[in-house]
Coordinates of C-alpha atoms and ligand atoms in Angstrom, one line a residue:
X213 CA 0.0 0.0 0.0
X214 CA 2.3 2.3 1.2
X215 CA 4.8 4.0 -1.8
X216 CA 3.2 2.0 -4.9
X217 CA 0.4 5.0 -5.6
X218 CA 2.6 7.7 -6.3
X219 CA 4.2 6.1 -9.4
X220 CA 3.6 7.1 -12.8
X221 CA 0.1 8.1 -12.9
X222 CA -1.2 9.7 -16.0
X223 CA -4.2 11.7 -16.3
X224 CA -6.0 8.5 -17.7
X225 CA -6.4 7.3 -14.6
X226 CA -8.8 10.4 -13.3
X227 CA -11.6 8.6 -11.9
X228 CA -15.1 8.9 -13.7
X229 CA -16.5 10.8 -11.1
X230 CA -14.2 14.3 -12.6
X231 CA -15.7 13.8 -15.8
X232 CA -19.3 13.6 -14.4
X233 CA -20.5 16.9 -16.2
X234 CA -19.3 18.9 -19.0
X235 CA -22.2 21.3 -18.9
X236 CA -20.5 24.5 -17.1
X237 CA -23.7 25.3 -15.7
X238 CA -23.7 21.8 -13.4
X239 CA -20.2 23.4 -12.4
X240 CA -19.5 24.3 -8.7
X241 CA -18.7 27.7 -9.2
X242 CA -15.7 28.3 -6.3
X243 CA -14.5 31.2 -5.4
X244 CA -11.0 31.6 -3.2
X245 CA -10.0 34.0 -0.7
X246 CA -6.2 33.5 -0.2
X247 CA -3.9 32.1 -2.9
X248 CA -1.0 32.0 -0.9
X249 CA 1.0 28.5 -0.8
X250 CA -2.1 26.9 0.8
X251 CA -5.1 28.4 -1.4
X252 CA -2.6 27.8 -4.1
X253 CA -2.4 24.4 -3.3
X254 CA -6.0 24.0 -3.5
X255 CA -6.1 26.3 -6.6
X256 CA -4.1 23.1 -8.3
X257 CA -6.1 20.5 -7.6
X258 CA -9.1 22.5 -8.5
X259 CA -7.8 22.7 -12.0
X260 CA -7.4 19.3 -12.1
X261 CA -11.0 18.3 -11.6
X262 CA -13.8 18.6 -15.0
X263 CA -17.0 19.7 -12.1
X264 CA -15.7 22.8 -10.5
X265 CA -15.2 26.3 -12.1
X266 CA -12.4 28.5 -10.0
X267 CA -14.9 31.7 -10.9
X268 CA -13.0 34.4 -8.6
X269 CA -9.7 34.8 -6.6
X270 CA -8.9 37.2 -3.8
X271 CA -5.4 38.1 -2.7
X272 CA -4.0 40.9 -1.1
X273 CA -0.4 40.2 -2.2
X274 CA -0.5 40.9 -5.9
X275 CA 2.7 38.4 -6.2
X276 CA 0.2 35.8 -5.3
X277 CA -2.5 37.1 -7.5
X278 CA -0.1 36.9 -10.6
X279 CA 0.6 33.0 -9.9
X280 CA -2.8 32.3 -9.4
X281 CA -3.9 33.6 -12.9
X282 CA -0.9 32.2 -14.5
X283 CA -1.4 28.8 -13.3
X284 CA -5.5 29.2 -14.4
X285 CA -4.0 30.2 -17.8
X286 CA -1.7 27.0 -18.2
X287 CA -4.8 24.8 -17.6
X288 CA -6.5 27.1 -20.4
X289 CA -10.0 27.9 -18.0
X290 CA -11.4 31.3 -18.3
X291 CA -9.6 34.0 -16.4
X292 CA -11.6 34.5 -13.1
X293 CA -12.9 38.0 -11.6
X294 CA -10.1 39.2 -9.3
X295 CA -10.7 40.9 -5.6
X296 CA -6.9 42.6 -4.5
X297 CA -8.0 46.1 -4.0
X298 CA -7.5 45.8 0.0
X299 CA -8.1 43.3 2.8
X300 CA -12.1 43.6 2.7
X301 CA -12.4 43.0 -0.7
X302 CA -12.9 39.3 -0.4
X303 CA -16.7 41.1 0.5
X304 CA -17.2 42.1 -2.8
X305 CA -16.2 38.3 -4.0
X306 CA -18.3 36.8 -1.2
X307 CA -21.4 39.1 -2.8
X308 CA -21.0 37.1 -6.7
X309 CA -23.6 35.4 -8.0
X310 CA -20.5 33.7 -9.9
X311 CA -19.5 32.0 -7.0
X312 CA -21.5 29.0 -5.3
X313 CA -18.7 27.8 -2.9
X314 CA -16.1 29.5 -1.2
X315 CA -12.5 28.1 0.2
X316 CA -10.6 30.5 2.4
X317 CA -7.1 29.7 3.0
X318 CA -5.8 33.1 4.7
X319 CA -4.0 33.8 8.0
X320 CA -5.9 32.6 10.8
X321 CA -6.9 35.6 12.3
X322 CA -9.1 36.2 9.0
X323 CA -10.7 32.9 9.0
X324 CA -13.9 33.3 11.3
X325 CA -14.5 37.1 9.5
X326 CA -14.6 36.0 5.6
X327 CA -16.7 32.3 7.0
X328 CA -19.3 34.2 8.4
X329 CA -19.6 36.4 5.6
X330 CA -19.3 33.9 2.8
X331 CA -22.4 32.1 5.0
X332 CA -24.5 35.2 5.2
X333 CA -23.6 35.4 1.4
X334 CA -25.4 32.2 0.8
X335 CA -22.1 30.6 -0.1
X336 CA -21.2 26.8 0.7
X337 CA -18.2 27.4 2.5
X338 CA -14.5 25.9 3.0
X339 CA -12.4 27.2 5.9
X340 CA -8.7 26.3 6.7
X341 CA -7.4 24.9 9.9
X342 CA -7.9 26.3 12.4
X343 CA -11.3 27.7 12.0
X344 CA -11.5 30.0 15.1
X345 CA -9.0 31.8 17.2
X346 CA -11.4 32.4 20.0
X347 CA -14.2 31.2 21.8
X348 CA -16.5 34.1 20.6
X349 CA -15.6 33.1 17.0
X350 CA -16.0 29.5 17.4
X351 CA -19.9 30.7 18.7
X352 CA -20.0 33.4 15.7
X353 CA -19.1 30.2 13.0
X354 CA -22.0 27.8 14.9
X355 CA -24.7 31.0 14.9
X356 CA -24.1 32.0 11.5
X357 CA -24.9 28.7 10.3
X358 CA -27.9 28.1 12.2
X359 CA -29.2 31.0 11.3
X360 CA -28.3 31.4 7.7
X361 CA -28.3 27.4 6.7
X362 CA -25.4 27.4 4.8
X363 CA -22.9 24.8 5.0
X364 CA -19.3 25.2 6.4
X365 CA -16.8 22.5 6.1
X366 CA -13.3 22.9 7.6
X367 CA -10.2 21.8 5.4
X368 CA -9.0 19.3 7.5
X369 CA -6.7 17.2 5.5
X370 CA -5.4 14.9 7.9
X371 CA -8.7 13.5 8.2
X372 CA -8.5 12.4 4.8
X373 CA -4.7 10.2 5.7
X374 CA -4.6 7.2 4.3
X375 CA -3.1 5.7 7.6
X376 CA -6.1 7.5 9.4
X377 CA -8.7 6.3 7.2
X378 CA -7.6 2.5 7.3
X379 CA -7.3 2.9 11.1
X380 CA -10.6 4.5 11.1
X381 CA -12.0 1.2 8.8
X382 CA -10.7 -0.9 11.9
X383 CA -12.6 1.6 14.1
X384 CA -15.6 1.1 12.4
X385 CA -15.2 -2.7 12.4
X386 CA -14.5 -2.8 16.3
X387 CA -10.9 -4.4 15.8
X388 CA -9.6 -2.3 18.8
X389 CA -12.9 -3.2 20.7
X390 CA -14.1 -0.4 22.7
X391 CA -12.0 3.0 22.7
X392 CA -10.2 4.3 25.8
X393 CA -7.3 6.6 24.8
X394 CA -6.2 8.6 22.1
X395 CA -3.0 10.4 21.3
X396 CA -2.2 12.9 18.8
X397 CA -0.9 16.6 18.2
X398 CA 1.1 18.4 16.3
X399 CA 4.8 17.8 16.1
X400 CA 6.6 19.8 13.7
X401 CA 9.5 21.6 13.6
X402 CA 8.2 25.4 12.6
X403 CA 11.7 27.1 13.0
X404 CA 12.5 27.7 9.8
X405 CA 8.1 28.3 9.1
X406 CA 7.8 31.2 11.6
X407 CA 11.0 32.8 10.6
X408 CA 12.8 34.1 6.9
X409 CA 14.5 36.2 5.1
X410 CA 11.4 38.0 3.8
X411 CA 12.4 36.5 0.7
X412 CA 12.3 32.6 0.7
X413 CA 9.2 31.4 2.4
X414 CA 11.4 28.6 4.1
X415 CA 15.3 28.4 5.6
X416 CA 16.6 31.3 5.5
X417 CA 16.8 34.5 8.1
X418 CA 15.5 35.6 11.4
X419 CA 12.6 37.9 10.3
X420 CA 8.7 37.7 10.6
X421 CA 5.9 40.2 11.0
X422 CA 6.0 43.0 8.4
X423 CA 9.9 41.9 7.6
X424 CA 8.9 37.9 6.5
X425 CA 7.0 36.6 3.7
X426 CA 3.9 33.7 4.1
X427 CA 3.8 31.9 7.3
X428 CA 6.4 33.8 9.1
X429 CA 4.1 37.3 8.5
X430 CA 1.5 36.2 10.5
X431 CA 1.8 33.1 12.3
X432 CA 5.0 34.0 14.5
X433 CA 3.2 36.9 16.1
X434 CA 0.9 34.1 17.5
X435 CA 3.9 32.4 19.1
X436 CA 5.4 35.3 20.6
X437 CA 1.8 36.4 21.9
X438 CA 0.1 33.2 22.8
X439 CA 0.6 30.2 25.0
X440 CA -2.0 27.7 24.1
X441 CA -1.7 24.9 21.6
X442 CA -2.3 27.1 18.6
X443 CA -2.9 24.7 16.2
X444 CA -4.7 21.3 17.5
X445 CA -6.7 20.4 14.6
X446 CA -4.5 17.9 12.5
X447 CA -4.5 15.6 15.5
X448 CA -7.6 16.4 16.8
X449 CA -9.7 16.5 14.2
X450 CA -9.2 12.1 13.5
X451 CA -9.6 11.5 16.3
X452 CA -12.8 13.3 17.3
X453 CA -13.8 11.2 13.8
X454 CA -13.4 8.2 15.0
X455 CA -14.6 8.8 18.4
X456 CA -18.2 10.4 17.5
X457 CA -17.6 13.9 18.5
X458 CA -20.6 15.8 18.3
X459 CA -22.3 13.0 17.3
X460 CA -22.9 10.5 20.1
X461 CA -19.9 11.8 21.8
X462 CA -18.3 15.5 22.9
X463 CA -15.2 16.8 24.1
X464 CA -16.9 17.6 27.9
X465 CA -13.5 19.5 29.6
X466 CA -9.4 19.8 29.3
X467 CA -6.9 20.6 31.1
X468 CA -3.3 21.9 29.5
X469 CA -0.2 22.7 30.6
X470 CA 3.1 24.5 29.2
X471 CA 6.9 24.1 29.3
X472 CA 9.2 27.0 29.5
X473 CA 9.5 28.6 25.5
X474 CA 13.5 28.2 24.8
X475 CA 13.2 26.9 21.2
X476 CA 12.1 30.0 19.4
X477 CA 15.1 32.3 21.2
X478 CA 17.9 30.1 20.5
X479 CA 17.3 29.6 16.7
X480 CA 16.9 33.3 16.4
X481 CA 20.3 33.8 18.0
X482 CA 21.7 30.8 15.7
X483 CA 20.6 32.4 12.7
X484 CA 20.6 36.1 13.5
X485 CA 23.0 36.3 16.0
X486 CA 22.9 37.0 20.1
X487 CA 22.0 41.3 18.5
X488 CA 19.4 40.7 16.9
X489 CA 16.5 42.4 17.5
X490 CA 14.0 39.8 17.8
X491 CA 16.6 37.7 20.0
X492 CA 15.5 40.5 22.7
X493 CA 11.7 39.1 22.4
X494 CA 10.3 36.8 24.7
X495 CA 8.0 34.4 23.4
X496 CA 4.8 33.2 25.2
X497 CA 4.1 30.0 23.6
X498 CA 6.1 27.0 25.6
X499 CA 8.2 24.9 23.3
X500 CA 5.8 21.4 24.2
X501 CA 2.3 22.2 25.0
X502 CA 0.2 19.3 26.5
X503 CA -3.5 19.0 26.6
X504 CA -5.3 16.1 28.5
X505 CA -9.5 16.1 27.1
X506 CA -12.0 14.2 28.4
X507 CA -15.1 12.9 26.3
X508 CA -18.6 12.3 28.1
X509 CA -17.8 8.6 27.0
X510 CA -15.3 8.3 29.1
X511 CA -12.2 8.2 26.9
X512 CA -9.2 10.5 27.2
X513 CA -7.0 12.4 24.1
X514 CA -3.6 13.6 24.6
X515 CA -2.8 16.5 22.7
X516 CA 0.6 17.5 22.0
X517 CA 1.8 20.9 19.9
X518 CA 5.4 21.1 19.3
X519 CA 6.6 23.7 17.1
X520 CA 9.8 25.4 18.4
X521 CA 12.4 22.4 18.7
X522 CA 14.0 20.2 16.7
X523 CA 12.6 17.0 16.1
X524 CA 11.6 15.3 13.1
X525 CA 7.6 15.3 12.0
X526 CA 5.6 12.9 13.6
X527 CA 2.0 14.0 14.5
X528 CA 2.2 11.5 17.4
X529 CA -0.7 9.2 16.9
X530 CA -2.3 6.5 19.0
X531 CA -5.5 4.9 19.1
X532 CA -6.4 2.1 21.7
X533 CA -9.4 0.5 22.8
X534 CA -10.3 -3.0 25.0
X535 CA -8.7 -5.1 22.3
X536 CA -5.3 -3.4 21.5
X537 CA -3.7 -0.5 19.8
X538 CA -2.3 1.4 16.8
X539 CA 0.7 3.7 17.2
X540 CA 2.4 5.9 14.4
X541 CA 5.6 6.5 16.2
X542 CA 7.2 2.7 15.8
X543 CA 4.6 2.1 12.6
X544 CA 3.5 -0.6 15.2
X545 CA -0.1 -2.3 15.9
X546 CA -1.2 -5.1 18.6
X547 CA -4.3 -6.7 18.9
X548 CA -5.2 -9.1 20.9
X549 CA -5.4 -12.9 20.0
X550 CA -4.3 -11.7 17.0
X551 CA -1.0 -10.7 17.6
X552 CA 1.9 -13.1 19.3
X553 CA 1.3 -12.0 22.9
X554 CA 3.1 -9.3 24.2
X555 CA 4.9 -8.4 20.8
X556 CA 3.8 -5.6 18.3
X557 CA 3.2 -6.6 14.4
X558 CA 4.5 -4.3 12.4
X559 CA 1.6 -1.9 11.1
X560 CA 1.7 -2.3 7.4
X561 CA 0.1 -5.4 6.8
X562 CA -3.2 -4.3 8.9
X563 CA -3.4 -0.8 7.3
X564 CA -3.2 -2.9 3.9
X565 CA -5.5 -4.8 5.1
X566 CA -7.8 -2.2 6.4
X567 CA -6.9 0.5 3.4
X568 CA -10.0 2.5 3.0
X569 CA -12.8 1.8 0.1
X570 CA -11.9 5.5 -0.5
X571 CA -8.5 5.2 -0.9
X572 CA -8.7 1.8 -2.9
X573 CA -10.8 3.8 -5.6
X574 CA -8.7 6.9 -6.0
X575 CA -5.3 6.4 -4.3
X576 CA -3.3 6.2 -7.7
X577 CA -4.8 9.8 -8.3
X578 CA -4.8 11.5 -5.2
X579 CA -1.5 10.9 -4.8
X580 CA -0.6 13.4 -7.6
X581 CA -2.0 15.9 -5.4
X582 CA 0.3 16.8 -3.0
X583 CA 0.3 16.1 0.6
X584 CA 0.0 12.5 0.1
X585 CA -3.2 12.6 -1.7
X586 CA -5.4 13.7 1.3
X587 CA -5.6 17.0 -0.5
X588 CA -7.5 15.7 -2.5
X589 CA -9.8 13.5 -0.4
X590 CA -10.9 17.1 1.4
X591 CA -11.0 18.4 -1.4
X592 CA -13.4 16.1 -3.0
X593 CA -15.4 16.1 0.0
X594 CA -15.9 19.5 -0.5
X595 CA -16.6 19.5 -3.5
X596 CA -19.2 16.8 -3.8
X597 CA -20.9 18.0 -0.7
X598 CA -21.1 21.9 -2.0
X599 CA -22.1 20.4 -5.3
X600 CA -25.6 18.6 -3.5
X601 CA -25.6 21.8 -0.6
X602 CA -25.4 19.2 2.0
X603 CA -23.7 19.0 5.4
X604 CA -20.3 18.4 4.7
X605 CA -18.5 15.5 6.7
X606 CA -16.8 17.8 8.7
X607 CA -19.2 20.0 9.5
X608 CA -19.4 23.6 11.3
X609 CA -20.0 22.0 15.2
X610 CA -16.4 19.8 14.0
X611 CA -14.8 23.3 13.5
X612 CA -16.1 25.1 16.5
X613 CA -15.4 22.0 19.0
X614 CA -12.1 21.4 17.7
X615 CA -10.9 25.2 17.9
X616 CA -12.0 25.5 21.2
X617 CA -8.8 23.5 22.5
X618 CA -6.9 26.7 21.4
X619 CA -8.6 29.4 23.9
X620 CA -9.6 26.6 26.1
X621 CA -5.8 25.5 26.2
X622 CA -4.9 28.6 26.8
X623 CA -7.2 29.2 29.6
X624 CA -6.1 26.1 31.3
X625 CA -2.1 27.1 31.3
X626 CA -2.9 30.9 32.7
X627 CA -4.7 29.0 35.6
X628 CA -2.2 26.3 36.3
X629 CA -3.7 23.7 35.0
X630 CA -6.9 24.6 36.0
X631 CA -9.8 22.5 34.0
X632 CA -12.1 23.9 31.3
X633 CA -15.5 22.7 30.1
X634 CA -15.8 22.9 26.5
X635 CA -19.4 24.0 25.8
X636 CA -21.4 22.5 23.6
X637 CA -21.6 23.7 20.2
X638 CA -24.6 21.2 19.4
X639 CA -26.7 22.5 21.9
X640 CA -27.4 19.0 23.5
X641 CA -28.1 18.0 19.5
X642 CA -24.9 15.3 20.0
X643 CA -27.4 13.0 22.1
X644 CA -29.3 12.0 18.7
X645 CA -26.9 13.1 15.9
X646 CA -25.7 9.8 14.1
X647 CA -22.5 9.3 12.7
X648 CA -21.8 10.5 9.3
X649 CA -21.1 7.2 7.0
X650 CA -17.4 7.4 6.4
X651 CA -17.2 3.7 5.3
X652 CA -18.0 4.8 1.8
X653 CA -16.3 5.0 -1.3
X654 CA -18.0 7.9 -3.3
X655 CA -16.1 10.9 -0.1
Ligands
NAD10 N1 -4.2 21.8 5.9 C1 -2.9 22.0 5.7 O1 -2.1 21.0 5.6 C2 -2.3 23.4 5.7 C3 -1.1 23.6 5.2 C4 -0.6 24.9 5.2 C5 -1.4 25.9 5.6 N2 -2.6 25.7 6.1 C6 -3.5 26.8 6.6 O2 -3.8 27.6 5.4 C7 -3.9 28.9 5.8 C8 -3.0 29.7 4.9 O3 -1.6 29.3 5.0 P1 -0.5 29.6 4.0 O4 0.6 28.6 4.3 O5 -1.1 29.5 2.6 O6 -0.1 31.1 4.3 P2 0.4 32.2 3.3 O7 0.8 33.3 4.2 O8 1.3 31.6 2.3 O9 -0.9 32.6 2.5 C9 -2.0 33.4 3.1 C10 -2.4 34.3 2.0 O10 -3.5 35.1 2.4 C11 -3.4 36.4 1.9 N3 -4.2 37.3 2.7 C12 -3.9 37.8 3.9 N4 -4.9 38.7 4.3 C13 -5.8 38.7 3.3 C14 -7.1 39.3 3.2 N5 -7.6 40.1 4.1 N6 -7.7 39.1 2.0 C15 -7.2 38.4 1.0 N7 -6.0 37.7 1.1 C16 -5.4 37.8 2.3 C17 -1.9 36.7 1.9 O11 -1.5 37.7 1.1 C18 -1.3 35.3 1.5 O12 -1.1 35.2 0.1 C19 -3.5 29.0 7.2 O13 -4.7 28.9 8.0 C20 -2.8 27.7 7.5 O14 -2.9 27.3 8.8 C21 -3.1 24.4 6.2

């Protein structure tokens, strides 16, 4: 399962499902605020696909805007309507009756602001991670769809794994029996993310804020600033899958807790030396932060962000239940009665196993799409749901629940550990809310 789907895949191989219209009016008409390296990601595979029609772009960075268009050229679509005139433009794109479906892929702080519009717009809606910054904005994102109707689905790729989804299958099919514990976070090295050169997005320099370029112009100032985990979702967001979160299950209360923040200083002065200016800053956000939840079914999820230190990626999962348990870290699986006792099998063979129907159906062409192929999966999802204007699998109570851990977290750590209730976003709706069917192979 694991390399062969990346090899030599020609556009032959597009599934059926890309060619289902050629009428442009049966065309999802998608509009994008934020072509950085993200939206720009997305703005790929959307040229790949025969049932969507990129209609309008928004940018504030002209740079960007110039890519964009040239890469919507190559692929020989009509040039779309462009919004760069300032950062509240994206209003006038939100207002098209070109567009049917939105996908915002801006800095985070923007995220809840252009949702909540694009919903009062009418528009089907596609937010990156994380949706909310705040607890105010995670309510804003619930109310606005409750009392507008339209659909908001947040981007969360890691959902879409292919590890996740075959682990998910074996969920589904109770080979872990009853789940207890979950781990899971974010552990990536950011150092060379959160600062440039304000000329390479990646390697290079000490700068961010006004004097970086992409991630390092907005997302530093949230390290310096913050001490929460800042950015739980790629973890989180599998796991609350496969544990019925908001659906039969909710995340009832956390508790979190910080190191001291060493990792951001000391690669400044590496790179910058011990005068440069930002080596004088002190940043809030401690190098490991760890976040213990607790569902109303009585399992636990460990949530780890680690961002400042060196490490190699590893987003740290674990899923384990009466009968036995997966972890990432070790590629390593045991089940009991099924494995020798005592030992771990090596993973590989179950996930092959287990591979999703999903994954069997498209994996040769997802995996042209960057990021593994899950791009795609998310992005299909999108799609298919904005194309019907149905509740997308991971819907707006997925993005509110699974932001929360960020001011919650950050609540927690001010008060020593102190724990938090999350609310709940369903208004007591989990109770009866079934699952969504993720044991499909259509997305
Ligand atoms: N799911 C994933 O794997 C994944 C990967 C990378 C980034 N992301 C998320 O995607 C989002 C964007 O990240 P990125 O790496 O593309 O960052 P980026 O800085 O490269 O791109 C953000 C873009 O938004 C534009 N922008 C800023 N304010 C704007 C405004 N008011 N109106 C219009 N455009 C505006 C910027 O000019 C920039 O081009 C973030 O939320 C990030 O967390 C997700």
């Amino acid at each position: 399962m694991k390399k062969t789907a990346a090899m030599g895949i020609g556009i032959s191989v597009v599934p059926e499902i890309l060619f289902a219209s050629n009428k442009s009016d049966e065309k999802l008409k998608i509009g994008l605020i934020g072509v950085g390296l993200r939206g720009t990601n997305h703005l790929q595979n959307l040229l790949l696909r025969k049932d969507v029609l990129v209609t309008a772009i928004c940018d504030v960075d002209p740079a960007r805007i110039s890519i964009a268009l040239d890469k919507i050229a190559e692929s020989k679509q009509k040039k779309p309507l462009v919004f760069d005139k300032n950062e509240t433009d994206y209003k006038n794109l939100v207002a098209l009756k070109e567009v049917d479906a939105v996908i915002i892929a801006t800095p985070w702080l923007w995220h809840t602001r252009m949702a909540k519009d694009a919903m009062l717009a009418g528009k089907y809606t596609g937010v990156e991670v994380s949706a909310a910054n705040t607890m105010e904005e995670c309510w804003d994102l619930v109310n606005t769809h409750e009392k507008t109707g339209s659909h908001l689905m947040i981007l969360e790729n890691v959902n879409y794994r292919r590890d996740i989804m075959a682990i998910l299958n074996m969920v589904r099919q109770n080979v872990f029996g009853e789940l207890i514990h979950f781990r899971c976070g974010y552990q990536h090295d950011l150092r060379f993310v959160k600062f440039n050169d304000g000329k390479t997005a990646y390697g290079k320099g000490a700068e961010f804020g006004e004097k970086g370029i992409s991630e390092s112009k907005w997302r530093t100032q949230h390290s310096l600033l913050r001490n929460a985990d800042i950015y739980p979702t790629h973890g989180v967001g599998p796991i609350a899958v496969m544990s019925n979160i908001n659906r039969g299950n909710r995340f009832m209360s956390l508790t979190s807790h910080a190191t001291k923040s060493r990792g951001l200083h000391n690669y400044i002065t590496e790179v910058g030396g011990e005068e440069h200016p930002n080596a004088k800053l002190q940043f809030k956000l401690g190098d490991v932060v760890t976040t213990t939840i607790e569902t109303t079914n009585g399992e636990t999820i460990i949530v780890t962000h680690d961002t400042n230190l060196p490490r190699p990626y590893s987003l740290g999962f674990r899923v384990q239940g009466t009968n036995g348990l997966w972890e990432v870290d070790g590629n390593r699986m045991y089940i009991e009665g099924k494995s020798e006792p005592h030992k771990w099998d090596e993973a590989d063979a179950w996930l092959e196993k287990y591979d999703h129907p999903l994954w069997k159906k498209y994996g040769e062409f997802a995996a042209e799409s960057g990021h593994g192929g899950m791009d795609f999966f998310v992005l299909n999802a999108f799609v298919e749901s904005g194309k019907k204007n149905i509740s997308p699998p991971l819907d707006v109570y997925d993005a509110a629940a699974w932001s929360a851990i960020t001011p919650l977290s950050e609540l927690s750590i001010a008060n020593n550990g102190e724990p938090q209730d999350f609310p709940d976003f369903t208004r007591g709706m989990w109770i009866n809310r079934t699952p969504y069917n993720w044991m499909k192979d259509s997305y």
